[in-house]
Coordinates of C-alpha atoms and ligand atoms in Angstrom, one line a residue:
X284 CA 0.0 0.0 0.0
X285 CA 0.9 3.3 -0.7
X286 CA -0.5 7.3 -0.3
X287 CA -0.1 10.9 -1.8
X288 CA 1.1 13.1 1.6
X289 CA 2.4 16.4 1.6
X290 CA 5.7 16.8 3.5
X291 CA 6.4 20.7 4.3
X292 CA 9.3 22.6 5.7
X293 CA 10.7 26.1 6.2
X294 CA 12.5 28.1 3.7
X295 CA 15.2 30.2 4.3
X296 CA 15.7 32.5 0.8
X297 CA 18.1 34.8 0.9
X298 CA 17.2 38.6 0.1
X299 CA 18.0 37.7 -3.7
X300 CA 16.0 34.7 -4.2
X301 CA 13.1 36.4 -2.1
X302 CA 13.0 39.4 -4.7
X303 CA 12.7 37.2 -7.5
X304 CA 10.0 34.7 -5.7
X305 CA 7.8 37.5 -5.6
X306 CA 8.6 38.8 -9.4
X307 CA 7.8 35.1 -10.4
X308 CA 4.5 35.4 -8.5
X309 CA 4.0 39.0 -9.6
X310 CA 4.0 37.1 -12.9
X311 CA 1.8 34.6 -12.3
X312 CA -0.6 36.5 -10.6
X313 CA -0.7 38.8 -14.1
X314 CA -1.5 35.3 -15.7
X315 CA -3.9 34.2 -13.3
X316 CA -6.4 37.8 -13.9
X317 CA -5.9 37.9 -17.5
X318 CA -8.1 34.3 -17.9
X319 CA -10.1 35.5 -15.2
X320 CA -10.7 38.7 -17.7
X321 CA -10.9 36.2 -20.7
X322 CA -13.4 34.1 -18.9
X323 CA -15.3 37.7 -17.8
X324 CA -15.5 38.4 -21.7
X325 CA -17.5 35.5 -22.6
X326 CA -15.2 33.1 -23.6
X327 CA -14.7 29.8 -21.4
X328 CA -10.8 29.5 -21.0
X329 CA -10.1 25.8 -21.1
X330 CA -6.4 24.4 -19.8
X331 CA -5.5 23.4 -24.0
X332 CA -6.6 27.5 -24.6
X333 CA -4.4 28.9 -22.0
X334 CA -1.4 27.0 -22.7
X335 CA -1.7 28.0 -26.6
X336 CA -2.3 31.7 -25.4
X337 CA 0.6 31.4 -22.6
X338 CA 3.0 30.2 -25.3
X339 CA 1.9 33.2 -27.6
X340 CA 2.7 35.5 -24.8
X341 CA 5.7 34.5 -23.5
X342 CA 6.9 34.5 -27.6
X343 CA 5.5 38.7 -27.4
X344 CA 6.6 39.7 -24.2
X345 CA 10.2 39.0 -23.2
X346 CA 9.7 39.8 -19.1
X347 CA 7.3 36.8 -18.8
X348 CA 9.8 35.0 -20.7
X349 CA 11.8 35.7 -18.3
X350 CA 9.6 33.9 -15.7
X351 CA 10.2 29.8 -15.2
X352 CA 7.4 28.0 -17.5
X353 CA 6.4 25.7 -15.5
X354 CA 5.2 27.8 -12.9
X355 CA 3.4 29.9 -15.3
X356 CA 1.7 26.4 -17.2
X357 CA 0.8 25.5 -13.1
X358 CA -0.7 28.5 -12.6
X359 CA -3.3 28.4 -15.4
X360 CA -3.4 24.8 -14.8
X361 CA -4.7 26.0 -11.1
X362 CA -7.2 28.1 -12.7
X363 CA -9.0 26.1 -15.2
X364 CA -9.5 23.6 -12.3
X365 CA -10.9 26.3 -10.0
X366 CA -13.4 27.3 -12.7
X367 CA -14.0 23.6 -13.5
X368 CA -14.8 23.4 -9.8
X369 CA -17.1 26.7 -9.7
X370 CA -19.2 25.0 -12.1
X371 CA -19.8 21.7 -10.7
X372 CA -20.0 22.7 -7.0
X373 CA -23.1 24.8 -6.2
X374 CA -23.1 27.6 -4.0
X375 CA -18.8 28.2 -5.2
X376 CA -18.3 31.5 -6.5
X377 CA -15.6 31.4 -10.1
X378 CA -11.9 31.8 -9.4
X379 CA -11.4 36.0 -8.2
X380 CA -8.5 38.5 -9.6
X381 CA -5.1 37.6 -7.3
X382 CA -4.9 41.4 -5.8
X383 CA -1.7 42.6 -5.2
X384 CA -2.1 43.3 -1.9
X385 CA -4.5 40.4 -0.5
X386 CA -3.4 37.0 -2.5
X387 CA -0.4 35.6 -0.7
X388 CA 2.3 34.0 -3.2
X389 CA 2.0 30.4 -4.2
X390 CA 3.9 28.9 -6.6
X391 CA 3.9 25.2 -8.2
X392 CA 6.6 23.4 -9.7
X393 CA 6.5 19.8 -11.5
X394 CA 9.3 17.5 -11.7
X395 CA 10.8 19.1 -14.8
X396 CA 10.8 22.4 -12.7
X397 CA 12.9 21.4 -9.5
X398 CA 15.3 19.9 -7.9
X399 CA 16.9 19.0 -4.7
X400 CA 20.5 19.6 -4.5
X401 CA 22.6 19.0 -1.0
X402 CA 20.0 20.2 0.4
X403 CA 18.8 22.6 -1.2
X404 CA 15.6 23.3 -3.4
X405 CA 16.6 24.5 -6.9
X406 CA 14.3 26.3 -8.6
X407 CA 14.3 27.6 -12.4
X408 CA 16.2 30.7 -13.3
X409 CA 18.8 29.7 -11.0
X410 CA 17.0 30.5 -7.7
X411 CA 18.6 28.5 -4.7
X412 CA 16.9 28.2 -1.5
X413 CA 17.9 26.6 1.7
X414 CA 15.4 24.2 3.4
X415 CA 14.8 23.3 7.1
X416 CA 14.4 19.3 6.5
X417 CA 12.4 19.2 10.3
X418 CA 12.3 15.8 9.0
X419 CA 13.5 13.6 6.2
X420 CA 11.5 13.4 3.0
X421 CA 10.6 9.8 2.1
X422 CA 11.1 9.2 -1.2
X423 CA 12.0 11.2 -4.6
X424 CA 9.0 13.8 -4.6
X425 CA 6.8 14.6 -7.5
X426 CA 6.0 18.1 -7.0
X427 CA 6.8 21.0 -5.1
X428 CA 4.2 24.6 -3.9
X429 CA 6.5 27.0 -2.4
X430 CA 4.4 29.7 -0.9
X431 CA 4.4 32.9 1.4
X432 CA 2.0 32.5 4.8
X433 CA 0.6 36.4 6.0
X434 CA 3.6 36.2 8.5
X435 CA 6.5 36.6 5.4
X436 CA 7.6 32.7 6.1
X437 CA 8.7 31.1 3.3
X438 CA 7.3 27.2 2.7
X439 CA 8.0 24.3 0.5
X440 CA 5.5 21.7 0.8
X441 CA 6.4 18.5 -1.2
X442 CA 4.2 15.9 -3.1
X443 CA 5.2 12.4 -1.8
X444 CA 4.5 8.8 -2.5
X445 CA 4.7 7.1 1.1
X446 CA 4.8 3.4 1.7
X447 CA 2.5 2.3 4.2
X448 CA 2.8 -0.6 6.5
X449 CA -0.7 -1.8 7.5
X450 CA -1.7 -0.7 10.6
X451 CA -1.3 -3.5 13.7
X452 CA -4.4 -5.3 13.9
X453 CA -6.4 -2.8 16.5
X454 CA -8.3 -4.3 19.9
X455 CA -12.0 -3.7 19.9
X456 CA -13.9 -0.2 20.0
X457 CA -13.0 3.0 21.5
X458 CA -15.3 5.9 22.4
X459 CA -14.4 9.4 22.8
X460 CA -15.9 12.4 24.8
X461 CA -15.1 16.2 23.7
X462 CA -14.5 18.5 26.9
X463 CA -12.6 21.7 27.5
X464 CA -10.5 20.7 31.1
X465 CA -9.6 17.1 29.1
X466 CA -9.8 17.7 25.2
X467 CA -11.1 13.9 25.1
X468 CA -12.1 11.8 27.4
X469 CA -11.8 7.9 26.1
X470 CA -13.8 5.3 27.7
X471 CA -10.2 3.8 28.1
X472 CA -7.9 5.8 31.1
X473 CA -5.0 5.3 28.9
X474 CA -6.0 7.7 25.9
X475 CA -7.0 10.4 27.0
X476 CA -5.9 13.8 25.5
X477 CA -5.2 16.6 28.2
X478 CA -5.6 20.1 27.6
X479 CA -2.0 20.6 27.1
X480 CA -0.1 23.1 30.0
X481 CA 1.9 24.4 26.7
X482 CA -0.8 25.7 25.1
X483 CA -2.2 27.3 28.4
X484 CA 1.5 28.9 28.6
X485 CA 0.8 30.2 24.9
X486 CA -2.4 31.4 26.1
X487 CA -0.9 33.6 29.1
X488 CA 1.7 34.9 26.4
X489 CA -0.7 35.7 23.8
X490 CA -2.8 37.5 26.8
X491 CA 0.6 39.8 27.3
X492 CA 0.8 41.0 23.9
X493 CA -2.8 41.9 23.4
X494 CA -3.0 43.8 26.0
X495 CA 0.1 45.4 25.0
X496 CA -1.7 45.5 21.7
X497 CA -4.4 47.3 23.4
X498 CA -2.0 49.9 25.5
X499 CA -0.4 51.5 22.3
X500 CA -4.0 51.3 20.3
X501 CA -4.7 54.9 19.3
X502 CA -7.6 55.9 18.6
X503 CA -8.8 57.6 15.7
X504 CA -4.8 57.6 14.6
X505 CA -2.8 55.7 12.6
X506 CA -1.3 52.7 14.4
X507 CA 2.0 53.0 15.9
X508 CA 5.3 51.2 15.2
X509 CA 4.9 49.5 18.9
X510 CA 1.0 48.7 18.0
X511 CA 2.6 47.0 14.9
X512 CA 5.2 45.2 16.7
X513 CA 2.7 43.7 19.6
X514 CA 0.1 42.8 16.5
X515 CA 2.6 40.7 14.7
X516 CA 4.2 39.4 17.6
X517 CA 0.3 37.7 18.6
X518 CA -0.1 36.6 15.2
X519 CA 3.0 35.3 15.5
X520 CA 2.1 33.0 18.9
X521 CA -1.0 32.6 18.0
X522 CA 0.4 30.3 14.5
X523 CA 2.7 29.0 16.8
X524 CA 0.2 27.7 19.6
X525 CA -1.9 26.4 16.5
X526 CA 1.1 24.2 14.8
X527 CA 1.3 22.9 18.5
X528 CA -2.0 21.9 19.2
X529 CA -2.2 20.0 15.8
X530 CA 1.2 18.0 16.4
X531 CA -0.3 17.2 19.7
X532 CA -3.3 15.9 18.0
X533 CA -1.6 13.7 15.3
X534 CA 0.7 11.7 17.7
X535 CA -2.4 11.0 19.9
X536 CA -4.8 9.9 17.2
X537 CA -2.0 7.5 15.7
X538 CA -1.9 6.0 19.6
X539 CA -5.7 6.1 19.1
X540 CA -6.1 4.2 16.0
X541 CA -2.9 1.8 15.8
X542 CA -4.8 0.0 18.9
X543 CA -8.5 0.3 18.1
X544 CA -10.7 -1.4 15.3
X545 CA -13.7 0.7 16.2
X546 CA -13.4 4.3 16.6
X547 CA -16.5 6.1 17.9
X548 CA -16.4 9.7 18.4
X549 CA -19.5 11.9 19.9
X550 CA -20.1 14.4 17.0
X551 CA -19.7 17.8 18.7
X552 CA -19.4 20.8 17.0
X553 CA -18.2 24.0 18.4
X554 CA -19.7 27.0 18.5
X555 CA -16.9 29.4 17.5
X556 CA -19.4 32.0 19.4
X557 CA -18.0 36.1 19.3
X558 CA -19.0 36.3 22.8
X559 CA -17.1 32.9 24.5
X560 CA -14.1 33.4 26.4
X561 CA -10.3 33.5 24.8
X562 CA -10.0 29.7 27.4
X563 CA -13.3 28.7 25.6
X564 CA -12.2 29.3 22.1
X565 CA -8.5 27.9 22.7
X566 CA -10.5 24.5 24.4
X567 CA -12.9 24.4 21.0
X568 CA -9.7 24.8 18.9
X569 CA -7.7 21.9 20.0
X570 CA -11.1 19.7 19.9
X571 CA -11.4 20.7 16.4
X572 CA -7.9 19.9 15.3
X573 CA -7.7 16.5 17.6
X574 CA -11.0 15.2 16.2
X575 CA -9.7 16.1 12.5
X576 CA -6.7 14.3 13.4
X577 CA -8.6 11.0 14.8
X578 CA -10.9 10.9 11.7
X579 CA -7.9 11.7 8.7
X580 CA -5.7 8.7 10.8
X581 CA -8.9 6.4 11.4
X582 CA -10.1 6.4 8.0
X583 CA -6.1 6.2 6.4
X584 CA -5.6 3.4 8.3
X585 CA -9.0 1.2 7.3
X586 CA -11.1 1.5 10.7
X587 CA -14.1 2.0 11.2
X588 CA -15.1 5.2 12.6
X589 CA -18.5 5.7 13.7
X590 CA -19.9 9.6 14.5
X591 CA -22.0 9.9 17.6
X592 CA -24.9 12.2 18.0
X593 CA -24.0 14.3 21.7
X594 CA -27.4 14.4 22.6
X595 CA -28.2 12.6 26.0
X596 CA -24.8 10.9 26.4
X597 CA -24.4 12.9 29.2
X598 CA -27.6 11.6 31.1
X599 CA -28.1 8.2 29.6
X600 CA -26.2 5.0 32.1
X601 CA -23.5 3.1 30.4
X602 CA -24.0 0.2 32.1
X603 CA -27.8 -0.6 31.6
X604 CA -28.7 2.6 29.3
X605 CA -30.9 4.1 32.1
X606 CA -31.9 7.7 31.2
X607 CA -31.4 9.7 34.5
X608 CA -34.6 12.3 34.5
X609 CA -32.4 15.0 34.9
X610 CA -29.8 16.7 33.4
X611 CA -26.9 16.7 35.0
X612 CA -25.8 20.4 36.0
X613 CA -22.1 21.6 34.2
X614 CA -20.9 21.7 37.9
X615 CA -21.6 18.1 38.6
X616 CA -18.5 16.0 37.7
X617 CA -19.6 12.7 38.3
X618 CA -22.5 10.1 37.1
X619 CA -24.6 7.9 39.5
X620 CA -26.8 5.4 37.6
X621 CA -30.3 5.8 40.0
X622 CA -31.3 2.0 38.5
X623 CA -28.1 0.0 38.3
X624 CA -25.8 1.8 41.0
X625 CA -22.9 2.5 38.0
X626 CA -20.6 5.1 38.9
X627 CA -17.9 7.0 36.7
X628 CA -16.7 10.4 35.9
X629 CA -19.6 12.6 34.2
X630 CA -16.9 12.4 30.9
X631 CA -15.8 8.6 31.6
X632 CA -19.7 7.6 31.4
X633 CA -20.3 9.9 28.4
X634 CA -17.3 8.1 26.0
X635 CA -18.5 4.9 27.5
X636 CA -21.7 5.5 26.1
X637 CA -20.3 6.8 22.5
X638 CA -19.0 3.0 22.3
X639 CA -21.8 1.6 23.5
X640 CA -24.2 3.6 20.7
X641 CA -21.6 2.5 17.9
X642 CA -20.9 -1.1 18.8
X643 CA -25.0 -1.6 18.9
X644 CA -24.7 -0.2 15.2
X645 CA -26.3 3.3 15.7
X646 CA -25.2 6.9 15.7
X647 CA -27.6 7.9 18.8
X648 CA -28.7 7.0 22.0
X649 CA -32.3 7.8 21.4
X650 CA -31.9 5.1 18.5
X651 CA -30.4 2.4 20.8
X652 CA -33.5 3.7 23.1
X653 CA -36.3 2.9 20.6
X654 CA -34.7 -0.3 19.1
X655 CA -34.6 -2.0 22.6
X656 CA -37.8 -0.9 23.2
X657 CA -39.3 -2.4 20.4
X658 CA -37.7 -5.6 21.2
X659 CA -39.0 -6.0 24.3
X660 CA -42.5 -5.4 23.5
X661 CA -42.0 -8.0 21.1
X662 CA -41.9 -5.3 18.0
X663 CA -41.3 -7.3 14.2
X664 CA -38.5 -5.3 14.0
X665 CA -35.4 -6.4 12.1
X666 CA -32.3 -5.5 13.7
Ligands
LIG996 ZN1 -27.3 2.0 35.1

């Protein structure tokens, strides 16, 4: 077995090499608007039309000559995909014009376009740029986008084919419980995910340079050189805490799925509300990348991964599926089963409960509920 991944590290270009980057996108970009004008004036602008047009082009105007082809061939190949996609997918608006000042530089190379020399990514028209190898690239790869992020880091992330060794066989079914003290809760001790201390210290530092933020704020003026400073020093903490949080979450939904066959997860979405506090938002943000994680690994890797509606897991008994009558208040930590005597954490019994629901083949409690109901009134029922 094998897989397409996408391995990306830092660039370090050199003042040179970052000037003519941008005059390569600059280039690109120019490409990109003028089939978004063509398109505008009625004509549809297939791939097999821009590439005769780019090849007219480049023979008229000698400074897109002087751009790398490939790149330029990518660029329009990008497009014609984008309005492919516009028209097949409803509700998508067609591909934009790249503004100067709002599209961030992206730029794809082919095999015939790149290279990797001692360690070093070599692009056409001579430009050289070191790379960070965070980690070793697994095979020769197939393609290369080398883009800018809104901070002014420079990436390369490269197109991989990846052997895959079959995961171990797993052990039975998991269940997993979203919260904000413990990011998941598992009905097994041993995997739960803890709101990391790290990303409470990135919290406490991000908390410093917004208020500094908020200290040099004039109003009614133009922003300072210290307002600047603070802003791109939180944006800068802020990526940081965010490429955290989703290492974190990789690493423990591989533990996760190497050891489990079933993976049920209670399907809970977060709110994302404006009024939620900054603790809140950074608790709904590491359940959103861990349970992205858990499904990407769990579906890679062959389980099966069942999605739990939240509703009553809470207040139902995962030992004999008693409903208590009421709901348990935020406060209350712990769950008592009033019928069977059961006792477990309030989250423990809740990710118990998400197994139980998937290993009975349904996606709620309510429908566990009504087909045991029906069996034992003696319902014709096929289950
Ligand atoms: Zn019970």
């Amino acid at each position: 077995m094998d897989e397409v991944v996408r391995y990306t590290y830092r660039l370090r270009p050199g003042r040179t090499a970052e000037k003519v980057l941008l005059a390569e996108w600059d280039r690109c970009r120019w490409l990109w608007n003028e089939a978004v004008h063509q398109h505008k004036s009625g004509r549809k602008p297939t791939f097999a039309r821009l590439g005769k047009l780019l090849t007219r082009a480049r023979a008229s105007m000698p400074w897109l000559r002087e751009g790398s082809q490939v790149a330029q061939q990518q660029i329009l190949r990008d497009y014609a995909r984008a309005l492919e996609h516009s028209f097949t997918v409803k509700g998508c608006g067609r591909p934009k014009v790249k503004s100067r000042k709002r599209s961030l530089p992206s730029l794809e190379y082919t095999r015939r376009g790149f290279s990797v020399r001692e360690g070093r990514l070599m692009l056409p028209k001579g430009i050289v740029i070191p790379v960070v190898w965070s980690r070793e690239l697994p095979c020769e790869p197939t393609s290369v986008r080398v883009n800018r992020d809104s901070l002014g880091y420079w990436y390369a992330s490269f197109v991989a084919r990846r052997e895959i060794a079959a995961p171990p066989p797993g052990e039975g079914g998991i269940g997993i419980d979203w919260g904000v003290a413990t990011t998941a809760t598992t009905s097994d001790p041993a995997f739960d995910l803890p709101h990391i201390g790290h990303r409470r210290r990135c919290a406490a530092e991000l908390a410093k340079v917004q208020r500094r933020m908020a200290r040099r704020h004039r109003k009614g003026r133009p922003p300072s050189r210290g307002y600047a400073d603070a802003k791109r020093q939180a944006a800068r903490l802020a990526k940081k805490a965010a490429r955290r949080t989703v290492h974190d979450s990789r690493v423990w939904a591989k533990h996760v799925v190497d050891r489990h066959d079933l993976i049920a997860i209670e399907d809970f979405q977060p709110a994302f509300l404006a009024k939620s506090t900054m603790a809140r938002k950074a608790a709904d943000a590491a359940i959103g990348a861990a349970k992205g994680a858990l499904i990407e690994r769990a579906v890679r890797a062959g389980r099966k991964v069942v999605m739990v509606r939240p509703a009553y897991t809470t207040m139902t008994c995962s030992a004999c599926f008693a409903r208590a009558k009421e709901r348990l208040e935020l406060r209350e930590r712990d769950f008592r089963c009033e019928g069977c005597g059961f006792a477990a954490s309030r989250d423990r019994n809740a990710a118990r409960v998400v197994l139980a629901v998937a290993e009975r083949g349904h996606v709620g409690v309510e429908d566990v509920r009504q087909s045991d109901h029906l069996l034992r009134v003696g319902g014709s029922v096929a289950v």
